[in-house]
Amino acid sequence: MTFVRILSPLRLIFMIFLAAAVSFGIAKHTPSSAGDATGLTYVFDPVVSTTSTVLHVTLKFQGGPQGTEEIELPSHWAGSANHLHALSSDTTITDTDQANVKIARFPPKSQVVIAYDLLKDWDGPLVQPFQFHTVVMPQYLEINGDNALVHPKIDKTTMVSVNFDWQKLPKDWALATSFAISSGPTDRRQSFTGQWRYVDNALFTAGDFRIHRFEIRKKPTVLAIRGQWTFTDEQAIIDIQKVIGFVREFWHDDNFPNFLITLKPYDQEHGSSDGSAFTNAFWMYMSNKDPFSTQLTQLSHEAFHAWNVKRMGVAPEGKSDIEWFHEGFTEYYAQLLVYRAGLMELPAYLENVNRDLRSYSDSTSPYIRGRVLALWLDSQIRKDTNHKSSLDNVMFDMVREADKPLTLSRILETADRYLSADDRSQLHQAVKQPANVPAPIDAALGACSQFSVSIDDASIFDLGFDLTGTKAARRVMGVRNDGPAFKAGLRNGQQTAGISVYNNQPDKIAKVSIVTETVTETGTQPIEYYPRKLVKVPQYHLDQAAYASNPEGCRKQ
Ligand SMILES: [Zn+2]
């Protein structure tokens, strides 16, 4: 993910279901007869033409003695299953009052076979946020358990044994998934035995990928990359090894029997990227003309998710109150570890922190709110423990105690161990109500004296009216009387002919074209203003002379 990222709500929902714990060995080519484990088989049959692809999927499982089963359709991300129908005899599928839940009825103890199709369900180019849909293209496909696998209702910790049959893929396609990397067209059957959550969170990629096998700290890793870039595949691999290697070193954990990274271009030249973490894998999308060096913090962020929260315990179903920890603390470390690794300089790191501090008071993003909270917490723990401990200890404790459920109260209890009573109540307060946390005192760079912090006036983005509502109604809505739009003459109810706004950019003029009742040459009147307001925020200031005399002085903690 990038520094200011737009979060899809679907993604947020999905992230909560990310689960924890240890990695597992992968058994290839094993039959699905694992004792009491629920057995499922998926057969994938893509019909590829020059303009489109349809991925036919067949699901088989052994029906129970009741002759009925709840069937769940993909409902997170932009999951979809088209033309769902039963193939086994005397099997019916009926609707329920939930769109993503069906009821299958079948002869008791018979094999149930259900078929459905996955396809590209949007028009136009592949840009944000269509990577979250089932990407099924003439050149390649990329799907995940959560957006593509229809399945009987299964708890996420239930043991399953699942076969994946990809034998009908085009012969020249590569196949790389969370469970195995195919060595060629005769190696297209994969299987997995373990908890269902690893399947639900699995990544499946096939198509015109270049497959590179290499090592990170002696552990096998695969890059599946497609498209043309301004960098070579080898250059990307060097950066991946450096960044992910540093993150694994931070955690003192190299338990990665296999790991997959996929990299695909957006149909957009500059400025867009996305990363998402899966079972033993993460994907990256980026603009096709951007340099790979712009993605180092994204790499670090996705690599960090392998622990936060995947190795911190299982979250109870349906809980969604820890995004600030999952995304924001991950983002805090993503930036900090790239800096500590020597891949970002101190001025860039501080400016990056300053940007989030400026956004903090108005932001609802768990990335920004959580990152600033982590910055504050790291500083307080160092102060309260006389620099014996840091936020790192909280993170390590969370992994060490992964046998406990992953809940908000456990995160707070773990942090409390390292805090004074005052700071404990500040933390609990900040988590419950999104109130301002106090200014962090030292940006958590230990005893570094190359910068200071002060409370400054800063301009932050403030449009002063409801942009989404106004665009939809073509009439001005939600103008705040104390905001810059009102001051510039914008009023509720005015009819709009056009709007030009640079989101989150307080120094770019906002233009709203209003339809006038009086006759003018164009019939419209432009209203232009800077979309910003002044706030007081903590900001870090580099001591240029101290930094110049020892640029590496703050790097080591
Ligand atoms: Zn993330």
mmCIF file of N, CA and C in Angstrom, residues 135-210:
data_model
loop_
_atom_site.group_PDB
_atom_site.id
_atom_site.type_symbol
_atom_site.label_atom_id
_atom_site.label_comp_id
_atom_site.label_asym_id
_atom_site.label_seq_id
_atom_site.Cartn_x
_atom_site.Cartn_y
_atom_site.Cartn_z
ATOM 1 N N VAL A 135 -10.219 -11.316 -11.414
ATOM 2 C CA VAL A 135 -9.492 -10.871 -12.613
ATOM 3 C C VAL A 135 -9.327 -12.099 -13.520
ATOM 4 N N VAL A 136 -10.177 -12.186 -14.527
ATOM 5 C CA VAL A 136 -10.176 -13.343 -15.433
ATOM 6 C C VAL A 136 -10.068 -12.782 -16.846
ATOM 7 N N MET A 137 -8.861 -12.783 -17.384
ATOM 8 C CA MET A 137 -8.546 -12.074 -18.622
ATOM 9 C C MET A 137 -8.058 -13.072 -19.678
ATOM 10 N N PRO A 138 -7.982 -12.635 -20.960
ATOM 11 C CA PRO A 138 -7.434 -13.531 -21.989
ATOM 12 C C PRO A 138 -5.983 -13.929 -21.714
ATOM 13 N N GLN A 139 -5.215 -13.049 -21.048
ATOM 14 C CA GLN A 139 -3.785 -13.327 -20.819
ATOM 15 C C GLN A 139 -3.521 -14.014 -19.481
ATOM 16 N N TYR A 140 -4.364 -13.764 -18.492
ATOM 17 C CA TYR A 140 -4.079 -14.337 -17.177
ATOM 18 C C TYR A 140 -5.298 -14.260 -16.290
ATOM 19 N N LEU A 141 -5.226 -14.972 -15.176
ATOM 20 C CA LEU A 141 -6.272 -14.821 -14.170
ATOM 21 C C LEU A 141 -5.625 -14.733 -12.791
ATOM 22 N N GLU A 142 -6.275 -13.989 -11.909
ATOM 23 C CA GLU A 142 -5.827 -13.943 -10.515
ATOM 24 C C GLU A 142 -7.063 -13.838 -9.637
ATOM 25 N N ILE A 143 -7.235 -14.834 -8.786
ATOM 26 C CA ILE A 143 -8.401 -14.892 -7.904
ATOM 27 C C ILE A 143 -7.922 -15.278 -6.521
ATOM 28 N N ASN A 144 -8.786 -15.114 -5.525
ATOM 29 C CA ASN A 144 -8.425 -15.594 -4.187
ATOM 30 C C ASN A 144 -9.597 -16.366 -3.594
ATOM 31 N N GLY A 145 -9.319 -17.079 -2.520
ATOM 32 C CA GLY A 145 -10.351 -17.916 -1.921
ATOM 33 C C GLY A 145 -11.599 -17.129 -1.593
ATOM 34 N N ASP A 146 -11.376 -15.933 -1.106
ATOM 35 C CA ASP A 146 -12.474 -15.124 -0.614
ATOM 36 C C ASP A 146 -13.364 -14.568 -1.728
ATOM 37 N N ASN A 147 -12.799 -14.307 -2.890
ATOM 38 C CA ASN A 147 -13.635 -13.720 -3.945
ATOM 39 C C ASN A 147 -14.029 -14.720 -5.024
ATOM 40 N N ALA A 148 -13.603 -15.986 -4.892
ATOM 41 C CA ALA A 148 -13.840 -16.898 -6.011
ATOM 42 C C ALA A 148 -14.329 -18.295 -5.638
ATOM 43 N N LEU A 149 -14.198 -18.704 -4.379
ATOM 44 C CA LEU A 149 -14.539 -20.099 -4.050
ATOM 45 C C LEU A 149 -15.910 -20.208 -3.385
ATOM 46 N N VAL A 150 -16.852 -20.813 -4.127
ATOM 47 C CA VAL A 150 -18.136 -21.213 -3.538
ATOM 48 C C VAL A 150 -17.851 -22.430 -2.653
ATOM 49 N N HIS A 151 -18.478 -22.491 -1.477
ATOM 50 C CA HIS A 151 -18.160 -23.617 -0.596
ATOM 51 C C HIS A 151 -19.305 -23.869 0.387
ATOM 52 N N PRO A 152 -19.391 -25.125 0.891
ATOM 53 C CA PRO A 152 -20.344 -25.368 1.982
ATOM 54 C C PRO A 152 -19.934 -24.507 3.166
ATOM 55 N N LYS A 153 -20.872 -24.159 4.004
ATOM 56 C CA LYS A 153 -20.558 -23.318 5.178
ATOM 57 C C LYS A 153 -19.522 -24.041 6.057
ATOM 58 N N ILE A 154 -18.383 -23.387 6.267
ATOM 59 C CA ILE A 154 -17.288 -23.996 7.036
ATOM 60 C C ILE A 154 -16.721 -22.934 7.972
ATOM 61 N N ASP A 155 -16.521 -23.276 9.250
ATOM 62 C CA ASP A 155 -15.850 -22.345 10.163
ATOM 63 C C ASP A 155 -14.396 -22.202 9.755
ATOM 64 N N LYS A 156 -13.811 -21.037 10.067
ATOM 65 C CA LYS A 156 -12.471 -20.813 9.527
ATOM 66 C C LYS A 156 -11.400 -21.689 10.162
ATOM 67 N N THR A 157 -11.677 -22.262 11.351
ATOM 68 C CA THR A 157 -10.664 -23.141 11.950
ATOM 69 C C THR A 157 -10.967 -24.630 11.727
ATOM 70 N N THR A 158 -12.006 -24.933 10.931
ATOM 71 C CA THR A 158 -12.314 -26.339 10.615
ATOM 72 C C THR A 158 -11.220 -26.925 9.726
ATOM 73 N N MET A 159 -10.830 -28.170 10.026
ATOM 74 C CA MET A 159 -9.834 -28.843 9.189
ATOM 75 C C MET A 159 -10.476 -29.263 7.869
ATOM 76 N N VAL A 160 -9.812 -28.962 6.776
ATOM 77 C CA VAL A 160 -10.311 -29.335 5.447
ATOM 78 C C VAL A 160 -9.177 -29.981 4.666
ATOM 79 N N SER A 161 -9.570 -30.722 3.664
ATOM 80 C CA SER A 161 -8.598 -31.258 2.724
ATOM 81 C C SER A 161 -9.135 -30.907 1.344
ATOM 82 N N VAL A 162 -8.415 -30.066 0.626
ATOM 83 C CA VAL A 162 -8.966 -29.496 -0.606
ATOM 84 C C VAL A 162 -8.055 -29.812 -1.785
ATOM 85 N N ASN A 163 -8.645 -30.330 -2.856
ATOM 86 C CA ASN A 163 -7.911 -30.557 -4.108
ATOM 87 C C ASN A 163 -8.227 -29.429 -5.087
ATOM 88 N N PHE A 164 -7.218 -28.993 -5.794
ATOM 89 C CA PHE A 164 -7.389 -27.970 -6.835
ATOM 90 C C PHE A 164 -6.867 -28.566 -8.141
ATOM 91 N N ASP A 165 -7.771 -28.712 -9.093
ATOM 92 C CA ASP A 165 -7.391 -29.336 -10.366
ATOM 93 C C ASP A 165 -7.353 -28.270 -11.457
ATOM 94 N N TRP A 166 -6.145 -27.946 -11.911
ATOM 95 C CA TRP A 166 -5.944 -26.903 -12.931
ATOM 96 C C TRP A 166 -5.521 -27.516 -14.268
ATOM 97 N N GLN A 167 -5.823 -28.821 -14.477
ATOM 98 C CA GLN A 167 -5.273 -29.500 -15.659
ATOM 99 C C GLN A 167 -5.760 -28.919 -16.975
ATOM 100 N N LYS A 168 -6.899 -28.214 -16.938
ATOM 101 C CA LYS A 168 -7.427 -27.688 -18.203
ATOM 102 C C LYS A 168 -6.905 -26.298 -18.542
ATOM 103 N N LEU A 169 -5.954 -25.796 -17.798
ATOM 104 C CA LEU A 169 -5.350 -24.499 -18.155
ATOM 105 C C LEU A 169 -4.674 -24.617 -19.524
ATOM 106 N N PRO A 170 -4.591 -23.512 -20.286
ATOM 107 C CA PRO A 170 -3.794 -23.548 -21.520
ATOM 108 C C PRO A 170 -2.378 -24.049 -21.200
ATOM 109 N N LYS A 171 -1.821 -24.854 -22.101
ATOM 110 C CA LYS A 171 -0.543 -25.527 -21.807
ATOM 111 C C LYS A 171 0.598 -24.538 -21.541
ATOM 112 N N ASP A 172 0.548 -23.374 -22.197
ATOM 113 C CA ASP A 172 1.670 -22.441 -22.056
ATOM 114 C C ASP A 172 1.478 -21.466 -20.874
ATOM 115 N N TRP A 173 0.449 -21.663 -20.084
ATOM 116 C CA TRP A 173 0.251 -20.773 -18.925
ATOM 117 C C TRP A 173 1.072 -21.259 -17.728
ATOM 118 N N ALA A 174 1.585 -20.282 -16.989
ATOM 119 C CA ALA A 174 2.202 -20.603 -15.703
ATOM 120 C C ALA A 174 1.089 -20.728 -14.661
ATOM 121 N N LEU A 175 1.384 -21.447 -13.563
ATOM 122 C CA LEU A 175 0.427 -21.573 -12.466
ATOM 123 C C LEU A 175 1.179 -21.406 -11.149
ATOM 124 N N ALA A 176 0.773 -20.420 -10.361
ATOM 125 C CA ALA A 176 1.445 -20.159 -9.079
ATOM 126 C C ALA A 176 0.360 -19.816 -8.065
ATOM 127 N N THR A 177 0.335 -20.559 -6.962
ATOM 128 C CA THR A 177 -0.700 -20.328 -5.953
ATOM 129 C C THR A 177 -0.074 -20.322 -4.555
ATOM 130 N N SER A 178 -0.908 -20.037 -3.560
ATOM 131 C CA SER A 178 -0.453 -20.101 -2.173
ATOM 132 C C SER A 178 0.049 -21.493 -1.804
ATOM 133 N N PHE A 179 -0.357 -22.518 -2.570
ATOM 134 C CA PHE A 179 -0.060 -23.881 -2.173
ATOM 135 C C PHE A 179 1.093 -24.518 -2.936
ATOM 136 N N ALA A 180 1.337 -24.082 -4.159
ATOM 137 C CA ALA A 180 2.450 -24.663 -4.929
ATOM 138 C C ALA A 180 2.685 -23.850 -6.200
ATOM 139 N N ILE A 181 3.879 -24.038 -6.759
ATOM 140 C CA ILE A 181 4.219 -23.437 -8.043
ATOM 141 C C ILE A 181 4.332 -24.590 -9.032
ATOM 142 N N SER A 182 3.542 -24.541 -10.095
ATOM 143 C CA SER A 182 3.551 -25.629 -11.065
ATOM 144 C C SER A 182 4.881 -25.647 -11.824
ATOM 145 N N SER A 183 5.396 -26.872 -12.064
ATOM 146 C CA SER A 183 6.638 -26.964 -12.833
ATOM 147 C C SER A 183 6.354 -27.109 -14.329
ATOM 148 N N GLY A 184 5.097 -27.251 -14.738
ATOM 149 C CA GLY A 184 4.782 -27.380 -16.168
ATOM 150 C C GLY A 184 3.394 -27.961 -16.357
ATOM 151 N N PRO A 185 3.015 -28.179 -17.640
ATOM 152 C CA PRO A 185 1.632 -28.595 -17.932
ATOM 153 C C PRO A 185 1.241 -29.948 -17.354
ATOM 154 N N THR A 186 2.206 -30.780 -16.936
ATOM 155 C CA THR A 186 1.815 -32.057 -16.318
ATOM 156 C C THR A 186 1.739 -31.946 -14.792
ATOM 157 N N ASP A 187 1.991 -30.767 -14.287
ATOM 158 C CA ASP A 187 2.007 -30.550 -12.819
ATOM 159 C C ASP A 187 0.932 -29.519 -12.473
ATOM 160 N N ARG A 188 -0.315 -29.944 -12.614
ATOM 161 C CA ARG A 188 -1.413 -28.981 -12.483
ATOM 162 C C ARG A 188 -2.417 -29.376 -11.400
ATOM 163 N N ARG A 189 -2.044 -30.352 -10.563
ATOM 164 C CA ARG A 189 -2.960 -30.701 -9.473
ATOM 165 C C ARG A 189 -2.296 -30.330 -8.163
ATOM 166 N N GLN A 190 -3.019 -29.589 -7.342
ATOM 167 C CA GLN A 190 -2.473 -29.165 -6.057
ATOM 168 C C GLN A 190 -3.469 -29.538 -4.966
ATOM 169 N N SER A 191 -2.972 -29.649 -3.746
ATOM 170 C CA SER A 191 -3.911 -29.890 -2.664
ATOM 171 C C SER A 191 -3.400 -29.268 -1.377
ATOM 172 N N PHE A 192 -4.297 -29.144 -0.438
ATOM 173 C CA PHE A 192 -3.949 -28.540 0.838
ATOM 174 C C PHE A 192 -4.756 -29.223 1.932
ATOM 175 N N THR A 193 -4.103 -29.523 3.031
ATOM 176 C CA THR A 193 -4.806 -30.011 4.214
ATOM 177 C C THR A 193 -4.461 -29.101 5.382
ATOM 178 N N GLY A 194 -5.452 -28.561 6.033
ATOM 179 C CA GLY A 194 -5.228 -27.639 7.148
ATOM 180 C C GLY A 194 -6.522 -26.898 7.439
ATOM 181 N N GLN A 195 -6.409 -25.787 8.180
ATOM 182 C CA GLN A 195 -7.623 -25.045 8.534
ATOM 183 C C GLN A 195 -8.184 -24.284 7.320
ATOM 184 N N TRP A 196 -9.508 -24.196 7.280
ATOM 185 C CA TRP A 196 -10.184 -23.581 6.132
ATOM 186 C C TRP A 196 -9.727 -22.142 5.882
ATOM 187 N N ARG A 197 -9.352 -21.425 6.960
ATOM 188 C CA ARG A 197 -9.010 -20.013 6.776
ATOM 189 C C ARG A 197 -7.831 -19.850 5.818
ATOM 190 N N TYR A 198 -6.956 -20.844 5.733
ATOM 191 C CA TYR A 198 -5.826 -20.719 4.802
ATOM 192 C C TYR A 198 -6.275 -20.842 3.347
ATOM 193 N N VAL A 199 -7.370 -21.592 3.132
ATOM 194 C CA VAL A 199 -7.922 -21.701 1.774
ATOM 195 C C VAL A 199 -8.697 -20.429 1.434
ATOM 196 N N ASP A 200 -9.489 -19.983 2.397
ATOM 197 C CA ASP A 200 -10.289 -18.768 2.210
ATOM 198 C C ASP A 200 -9.384 -17.573 1.873
ATOM 199 N N ASN A 201 -8.170 -17.597 2.407
ATOM 200 C CA ASN A 201 -7.244 -16.484 2.235
ATOM 201 C C ASN A 201 -6.147 -16.805 1.204
ATOM 202 N N ALA A 202 -6.383 -17.847 0.375
ATOM 203 C CA ALA A 202 -5.339 -18.258 -0.573
ATOM 204 C C ALA A 202 -5.375 -17.434 -1.853
ATOM 205 N N LEU A 203 -4.247 -17.373 -2.527
ATOM 206 C CA LEU A 203 -4.103 -16.650 -3.794
ATOM 207 C C LEU A 203 -3.856 -17.664 -4.912
ATOM 208 N N PHE A 204 -4.520 -17.437 -6.062
ATOM 209 C CA PHE A 204 -4.374 -18.331 -7.215
ATOM 210 C C PHE A 204 -4.095 -17.478 -8.451
ATOM 211 N N THR A 205 -2.990 -17.758 -9.113
ATOM 212 C CA THR A 205 -2.560 -16.951 -10.251
ATOM 213 C C THR A 205 -2.186 -17.877 -11.394
ATOM 214 N N ALA A 206 -2.614 -17.557 -12.613
ATOM 215 C CA ALA A 206 -2.213 -18.362 -13.772
ATOM 216 C C ALA A 206 -2.195 -17.486 -15.014
ATOM 217 N N GLY A 207 -1.326 -17.812 -15.962
ATOM 218 C CA GLY A 207 -1.303 -17.042 -17.205
ATOM 219 C C GLY A 207 0.096 -16.791 -17.716
ATOM 220 N N ASP A 208 0.266 -15.652 -18.421
ATOM 221 C CA ASP A 208 1.549 -15.382 -19.085
ATOM 222 C C ASP A 208 2.561 -14.767 -18.113
ATOM 223 N N PHE A 209 2.757 -15.414 -16.985
ATOM 224 C CA PHE A 209 3.694 -14.927 -15.962
ATOM 225 C C PHE A 209 5.093 -15.475 -16.230
ATOM 226 N N ARG A 210 6.091 -14.659 -15.892
ATOM 227 C CA ARG A 210 7.474 -15.147 -15.842
ATOM 228 C C ARG A 210 7.721 -15.588 -14.397
#
